[in-house]
Tab-separated table of C-alpha atoms in Angstrom:
chain	number	residue	atom	x	y	z
A	1	MET	CA	-194.279	-4.132	-0.311
A	2	ALA	CA	-195.056	-2.033	-3.383
A	3	SER	CA	-198.681	-3.032	-3.549
A	4	ILE	CA	-201.545	-4.615	-1.710
A	5	GLY	CA	-202.803	-7.280	-4.067
A	6	SER	CA	-202.099	-5.973	-7.569
A	7	ARG	CA	-202.550	-2.298	-6.729
A	8	THR	CA	-199.718	0.194	-6.318
A	9	LYS	CA	-199.850	2.114	-3.052
A	10	VAL	CA	-200.949	5.742	-3.238
A	11	ALA	CA	-199.673	8.012	-0.475
A	12	VAL	CA	-199.739	11.667	0.495
A	13	VAL	CA	-196.897	13.034	2.624
A	14	THR	CA	-197.376	16.600	3.805
A	15	GLY	CA	-194.478	18.905	4.559
A	16	ALA	CA	-192.028	16.899	2.467
A	17	SER	CA	-189.729	19.507	0.925
A	18	ARG	CA	-187.059	18.517	3.443
A	19	GLY	CA	-186.533	16.842	6.793
A	20	ALA	CA	-188.653	13.995	8.080
A	21	GLY	CA	-191.308	14.374	5.398
A	22	LYS	CA	-188.743	14.154	2.616
A	23	GLY	CA	-187.222	10.995	4.071
A	24	ILE	CA	-190.600	9.361	4.631
A	25	ALA	CA	-191.702	10.169	1.082
A	26	ILE	CA	-188.515	8.726	-0.438
A	27	ALA	CA	-188.808	5.548	1.653
A	28	LEU	CA	-192.416	5.059	0.528
A	29	GLY	CA	-191.267	5.620	-3.044
A	30	ARG	CA	-188.621	2.955	-2.564
A	31	SER	CA	-191.476	0.522	-1.900
A	32	GLY	CA	-192.918	1.417	-5.323
A	33	ALA	CA	-195.598	3.818	-4.145
A	34	THR	CA	-196.985	6.832	-5.932
A	35	VAL	CA	-196.335	9.649	-3.462
A	36	TYR	CA	-197.906	13.097	-3.543
A	37	VAL	CA	-195.375	15.446	-1.976
A	38	THR	CA	-196.674	18.694	-0.487
A	39	GLY	CA	-194.942	21.793	0.789
A	40	ARG	CA	-194.444	25.465	0.068
A	41	SER	CA	-190.845	25.333	-1.179
A	42	ARG	CA	-190.598	25.520	-4.955
A	43	LEU	CA	-187.089	27.001	-5.043
A	44	PRO	CA	-184.090	26.103	-2.841
A	45	ALA	CA	-183.951	29.723	-1.667
A	46	ASP	CA	-187.475	29.446	-0.227
A	47	SER	CA	-185.952	28.002	2.968
A	48	PRO	CA	-182.608	28.597	4.668
A	49	HIS	CA	-182.363	24.808	4.886
A	50	GLY	CA	-182.881	24.246	1.138
A	51	GLY	CA	-185.028	21.547	-0.399
A	52	THR	CA	-188.049	21.698	-2.707
A	53	ILE	CA	-191.068	19.538	-3.446
A	54	ALA	CA	-189.714	18.911	-6.958
A	55	GLU	CA	-186.388	17.653	-5.567
A	56	THR	CA	-188.171	15.249	-3.254
A	57	ALA	CA	-190.402	14.016	-6.092
A	58	ALA	CA	-187.343	13.405	-8.285
A	59	LEU	CA	-185.679	11.380	-5.511
A	60	ILE	CA	-188.867	9.300	-5.194
A	61	ASP	CA	-188.648	8.564	-8.914
A	62	GLU	CA	-185.003	7.553	-8.518
A	63	ALA	CA	-185.966	5.259	-5.631
A	64	GLY	CA	-188.414	3.341	-7.840
A	65	GLY	CA	-191.695	5.051	-7.059
A	66	ARG	CA	-193.528	7.958	-8.642
A	67	GLY	CA	-193.245	11.369	-7.074
A	68	VAL	CA	-195.936	13.992	-7.617
A	69	PRO	CA	-194.984	17.451	-6.298
A	70	VAL	CA	-197.916	19.639	-5.260
A	71	SER	CA	-197.383	23.142	-3.906
A	72	VAL	CA	-199.650	23.457	-0.862
A	73	ASP	CA	-199.773	25.940	1.984
A	74	HIS	CA	-201.350	23.856	4.727
A	75	SER	CA	-202.841	26.931	6.368
A	76	ASP	CA	-205.038	27.265	3.258
A	77	ASP	CA	-208.008	24.910	3.632
A	78	GLU	CA	-209.075	25.340	0.009
A	79	ALA	CA	-205.632	24.353	-1.258
A	80	VAL	CA	-205.715	21.233	0.918
A	81	ALA	CA	-209.180	20.347	-0.359
A	82	GLU	CA	-207.952	20.673	-3.951
A	83	LEU	CA	-204.959	18.418	-3.197
A	84	PHE	CA	-207.204	15.546	-2.162
A	85	ALA	CA	-209.685	16.278	-4.951
A	86	ARG	CA	-206.757	15.794	-7.329
A	87	VAL	CA	-205.828	12.483	-5.697
A	88	GLY	CA	-209.466	11.465	-6.058
A	89	ARG	CA	-209.523	12.382	-9.731
A	90	ASP	CA	-206.234	10.594	-10.373
A	91	HIS	CA	-206.871	7.406	-8.388
A	92	GLY	CA	-210.267	7.459	-6.686
A	93	ARG	CA	-208.632	6.163	-3.496
A	94	LEU	CA	-205.758	6.616	-1.058
A	95	ASP	CA	-203.714	4.107	0.937
A	96	ILE	CA	-201.604	6.239	3.279
A	97	LEU	CA	-201.717	9.796	4.596
A	98	VAL	CA	-198.674	11.008	6.510
A	99	ASN	CA	-199.361	14.248	8.371
A	100	ASN	CA	-195.990	15.920	8.776
A	101	ALA	CA	-196.541	19.560	7.751
A	102	ALA	CA	-195.529	21.942	10.504
A	103	LYS	CA	-194.489	25.553	10.941
A	104	VAL	CA	-191.547	25.357	13.332
A	105	ILE	CA	-189.325	28.279	14.257
A	106	ASP	CA	-185.703	27.512	15.044
A	107	PRO	CA	-184.926	26.963	18.743
A	108	ALA	CA	-184.001	30.088	20.689
A	109	PRO	CA	-183.182	30.741	24.346
A	110	GLY	CA	-185.714	32.191	26.742
A	111	GLY	CA	-189.253	31.554	27.882
A	112	PHE	CA	-192.203	31.245	25.533
A	113	TRP	CA	-193.176	34.859	26.291
A	114	GLU	CA	-189.773	36.045	25.082
A	115	LYS	CA	-189.956	34.326	21.700
A	116	PRO	CA	-191.863	35.407	18.585
A	117	LEU	CA	-195.596	34.844	18.939
A	118	GLU	CA	-195.495	33.027	15.601
A	119	ALA	CA	-194.266	29.989	17.555
A	120	ALA	CA	-197.978	29.369	18.206
A	121	ASP	CA	-198.492	28.908	14.458
A	122	LEU	CA	-197.290	25.339	14.993
A	123	ILE	CA	-200.693	24.639	16.503
A	124	THR	CA	-202.276	25.772	13.216
A	125	VAL	CA	-199.842	24.310	10.696
A	126	GLY	CA	-199.062	21.153	12.620
A	127	LEU	CA	-202.228	20.265	14.519
A	128	ARG	CA	-205.196	21.880	12.812
A	129	SER	CA	-203.647	21.135	9.423
A	130	HIS	CA	-203.428	17.435	10.362
A	131	PHE	CA	-207.173	17.469	11.029
A	132	VAL	CA	-207.957	19.242	7.753
A	133	ALA	CA	-205.832	16.825	5.719
A	134	ALA	CA	-207.407	13.810	7.433
A	135	PHE	CA	-210.888	15.303	6.897
A	136	HIS	CA	-210.362	15.331	3.134
A	137	ALA	CA	-208.367	12.085	3.029
A	138	ALA	CA	-210.828	9.950	4.992
A	139	PRO	CA	-213.348	9.359	2.155
A	140	LEU	CA	-210.510	8.249	-0.144
A	141	LEU	CA	-209.066	5.931	2.512
A	142	ILE	CA	-212.498	4.456	3.158
A	143	ALA	CA	-213.074	3.978	-0.575
A	144	ASN	CA	-209.806	2.040	-0.684
A	145	GLY	CA	-211.128	-0.510	1.811
A	146	ARG	CA	-207.886	-0.300	3.809
A	147	GLY	CA	-205.996	2.766	4.916
A	148	LEU	CA	-203.533	4.333	7.307
A	149	ILE	CA	-203.188	7.834	8.725
A	150	VAL	CA	-199.872	8.600	10.417
A	151	ASN	CA	-199.162	11.717	12.442
A	152	THR	CA	-195.425	12.180	12.868
A	153	GLY	CA	-194.838	12.422	16.599
A	154	HIS	CA	-192.111	12.929	19.155
A	155	TYR	CA	-191.284	12.420	22.813
A	156	GLY	CA	-192.060	16.126	23.178
A	157	ALA	CA	-195.653	14.986	23.733
A	158	VAL	CA	-194.656	13.886	27.256
A	159	ALA	CA	-191.268	15.583	27.846
A	160	TYR	CA	-190.113	19.179	27.477
A	161	HIS	CA	-188.816	19.849	23.962
A	162	HIS	CA	-188.736	23.195	22.125
A	163	GLY	CA	-191.384	24.761	24.381
A	164	PRO	CA	-195.146	24.711	25.058
A	165	ALA	CA	-196.388	25.085	21.476
A	166	TYR	CA	-194.320	22.112	20.344
A	167	GLY	CA	-195.496	19.944	23.231
A	168	ALA	CA	-199.131	20.901	22.705
A	169	GLN	CA	-198.939	20.094	19.007
A	170	LYS	CA	-197.375	16.691	19.537
A	171	ALA	CA	-199.671	15.681	22.405
A	172	GLY	CA	-202.696	16.911	20.469
A	173	ALA	CA	-201.706	14.960	17.376
A	174	ASP	CA	-201.486	11.772	19.462
A	175	LYS	CA	-204.983	12.204	20.897
A	176	MET	CA	-206.351	13.206	17.505
A	177	ALA	CA	-205.055	9.955	16.009
A	178	ALA	CA	-206.622	7.959	18.847
A	179	ASP	CA	-210.041	9.554	18.385
A	180	MET	CA	-209.926	9.320	14.594
A	181	ALA	CA	-208.999	5.657	14.936
A	182	LYS	CA	-212.141	4.990	16.959
A	183	GLU	CA	-214.365	6.486	14.265
A	184	LEU	CA	-212.465	4.933	11.352
A	185	ARG	CA	-212.170	1.409	12.745
A	186	PRO	CA	-215.464	0.160	11.179
A	187	HIS	CA	-214.018	1.154	7.791
A	188	ASN	CA	-210.730	-0.773	8.200
A	189	VAL	CA	-208.724	2.454	8.333
A	190	ALA	CA	-206.055	2.821	11.011
A	191	ALA	CA	-204.727	6.020	12.570
A	192	VAL	CA	-201.544	6.224	14.640
A	193	SER	CA	-198.823	8.587	15.778
A	194	ILE	CA	-195.248	7.464	15.261
A	195	TRP	CA	-192.670	9.084	17.515
A	196	MET	CA	-189.366	9.791	15.816
A	197	GLY	CA	-186.050	10.128	17.596
A	198	GLY	CA	-183.341	12.672	16.873
A	199	LEU	CA	-183.237	12.922	13.091
A	200	ASP	CA	-180.368	13.628	10.735
A	201	THR	CA	-182.132	16.455	8.889
A	202	GLU	CA	-181.000	19.663	7.248
A	203	ARG	CA	-182.371	21.730	10.127
A	204	ALA	CA	-180.697	19.505	12.728
A	205	ARG	CA	-177.351	19.673	10.946
A	206	ALA	CA	-177.521	23.466	10.838
A	207	HIS	CA	-178.384	23.637	14.539
A	208	LEU	CA	-175.576	21.276	15.538
A	209	ALA	CA	-173.075	23.144	13.377
A	210	ALA	CA	-173.917	26.340	15.260
A	211	LEU	CA	-173.024	24.760	18.608
A	212	ALA	CA	-169.556	24.766	20.106
A	213	PRO	CA	-167.805	21.473	19.237
A	214	GLU	CA	-167.803	20.326	22.859
A	215	ALA	CA	-171.571	20.958	23.112
A	216	ARG	CA	-172.548	18.861	20.109
A	217	PRO	CA	-174.306	15.567	20.927
A	218	THR	CA	-172.437	12.525	19.688
A	219	ALA	CA	-175.336	10.042	19.655
A	220	ARG	CA	-176.197	8.581	16.273
A	221	ARG	CA	-179.270	10.181	14.702
A	222	GLU	CA	-182.058	8.373	12.853
A	223	SER	CA	-182.201	8.640	9.092
A	224	PRO	CA	-185.360	10.505	8.022
A	225	GLN	CA	-186.106	7.484	5.821
A	226	PHE	CA	-186.330	5.122	8.801
A	227	THR	CA	-189.836	6.266	9.718
A	228	GLY	CA	-190.954	5.843	6.110
A	229	ARG	CA	-189.644	2.276	6.122
A	230	VAL	CA	-191.585	1.630	9.334
A	231	ILE	CA	-194.762	3.126	7.856
A	232	SER	CA	-194.480	0.967	4.747
A	233	ALA	CA	-194.025	-2.185	6.856
A	234	LEU	CA	-196.887	-1.240	9.164
A	235	TYR	CA	-199.283	-0.722	6.277
A	236	ALA	CA	-198.376	-4.131	4.856
A	237	ALA	CA	-198.774	-5.901	8.214
A	238	ASP	CA	-201.674	-8.306	8.598
A	239	ASP	CA	-202.332	-6.960	12.096
A	240	LEU	CA	-202.373	-3.279	11.083
A	241	MET	CA	-205.659	-2.598	12.866
A	242	ASP	CA	-204.248	-3.903	16.146
A	243	TYR	CA	-201.986	-0.841	16.222
A	244	SER	CA	-204.719	1.655	15.375
A	245	GLY	CA	-205.306	4.455	17.847
A	246	ARG	CA	-201.915	4.210	19.496
A	247	ALA	CA	-198.940	6.512	19.790
A	248	LEU	CA	-195.987	4.303	18.887
A	249	ILE	CA	-192.269	4.836	19.333
A	250	GLY	CA	-190.785	4.356	15.870
A	251	ALA	CA	-187.661	2.586	17.123
A	252	GLU	CA	-189.772	0.064	19.057
A	253	LEU	CA	-192.227	-0.458	16.215
A	254	GLY	CA	-189.353	-0.911	13.783
A	255	ALA	CA	-187.852	-3.610	15.999
A	256	ARG	CA	-191.215	-5.386	16.184
A	257	LEU	CA	-191.677	-5.260	12.407
A	258	GLY	CA	-188.066	-6.151	11.588
A	259	VAL	CA	-187.240	-2.765	10.079
A	260	THR	CA	-183.742	-1.296	10.209
A	261	ASP	CA	-182.310	2.046	9.215
A	262	LEU	CA	-180.549	2.621	5.887
A	263	ASP	CA	-177.220	1.400	7.227
A	264	GLY	CA	-178.724	-1.733	8.768
A	265	SER	CA	-178.633	-0.380	12.316
A	266	ALA	CA	-181.582	-0.431	14.720
A	267	PRO	CA	-182.425	3.010	16.145
A	268	LEU	CA	-182.756	3.083	19.919
A	269	SER	CA	-185.911	3.930	21.834
A	270	LEU	CA	-185.611	6.971	24.092
A	271	ARG	CA	-188.423	5.794	26.381
A	272	ASP	CA	-186.171	5.445	29.428
A	273	ARG	CA	-184.799	8.967	29.043
A	274	MET	CA	-187.763	10.950	27.721
A	275	GLY	CA	-190.842	8.875	28.551
A	276	GLY	CA	-193.350	6.852	26.581
A	277	PRO	CA	-196.890	7.258	25.261
A	278	PRO	CA	-199.570	7.468	27.965
A	279	GLU	CA	-202.090	4.673	28.332
A	280	LEU	CA	-205.385	5.221	26.557
A	281	HIS	CA	-208.771	4.939	28.203
A	282	SER	CA	-210.277	1.503	27.669
A	283	SER	CA	-212.915	2.986	25.340
A	284	LEU	CA	-210.161	3.874	22.862
A	285	ARG	CA	-208.139	0.679	23.022
C-alpha cells in the first residue's frame, strides 16, 4: 500500500547506501513511499563494496517512490537529530523508521581478542545508534497517530554468527524493540525486530567470491528487498499492534502476510537450524 488513507507513507531507512538497507528502502519506495536514505557513502569509492545514498535514492525514484538522500554518520548524535528535525520540517510526521545502520568489519579468522578492537564499534553504530534514531523519531511517529519502528535482526541473536559483538548487537536490538514497544503501545506505535536470512548483498557476494568454489554455500539467498516488502505489508496490516514488541523471523512473517521475494519464491525460515526468538516475559507480551 502506498498510503494509509490519503497520505503517502514517510519512512527513514538508516544505513541504506548498500546491502539490506538499500533493498529495504527500494522496496518501500516501490510502495510509493517517500524514503529518507541515510549513510556515509557519497561516492562509490567510499566503500570497497560500492554504493551511495544518492544511488539508492535514485533507485527509489525509479521504483515509484521518492528518495531523499541524507549524509549521516550515525555515531554523530547531532547529525541524527538534524535528520529527524528535517523530516519534521518537511512532513511533521513519520510512518516508519527502519534501524539498519551498523559498523561491521568483514569476517576474519580467530577469536575476538585476535581481531581489531573496532569490531566493538558495532555496539555503538548498530545498537546505540538504533536508540538515538528511535529517540528522535518517536515524537514524529506519535504525531502520525500510527507508526512502526523496525530493527533489522538476525539469528545471530541466539546463535553464533560473526562473533560476540555481532551477537550482542542483535540480541540487544531485539530487547530494545520489546521495551520500546511497551512504552509506545498507548500511542499506537509498534516496534519490532525482523530477522533476515542470508542476503544477496554486495558484501556477501564479495565474501563468497573469496571462498574456494567447493566451500561456497549453494543455498538460495534472500533478496535485500524481501524484508522491505515484509515491512510495507506489516505496516498496512490491520493487526499491526499485535506484532509489536516481538522479534520476528522475516521468512515466517512474510508467509503469514502473503509476501514473496522478487522472483515469487518464499524464503525459508532458519529456525530449525539456527534457533528462534526467545519468549518474552508476560509483562512485555
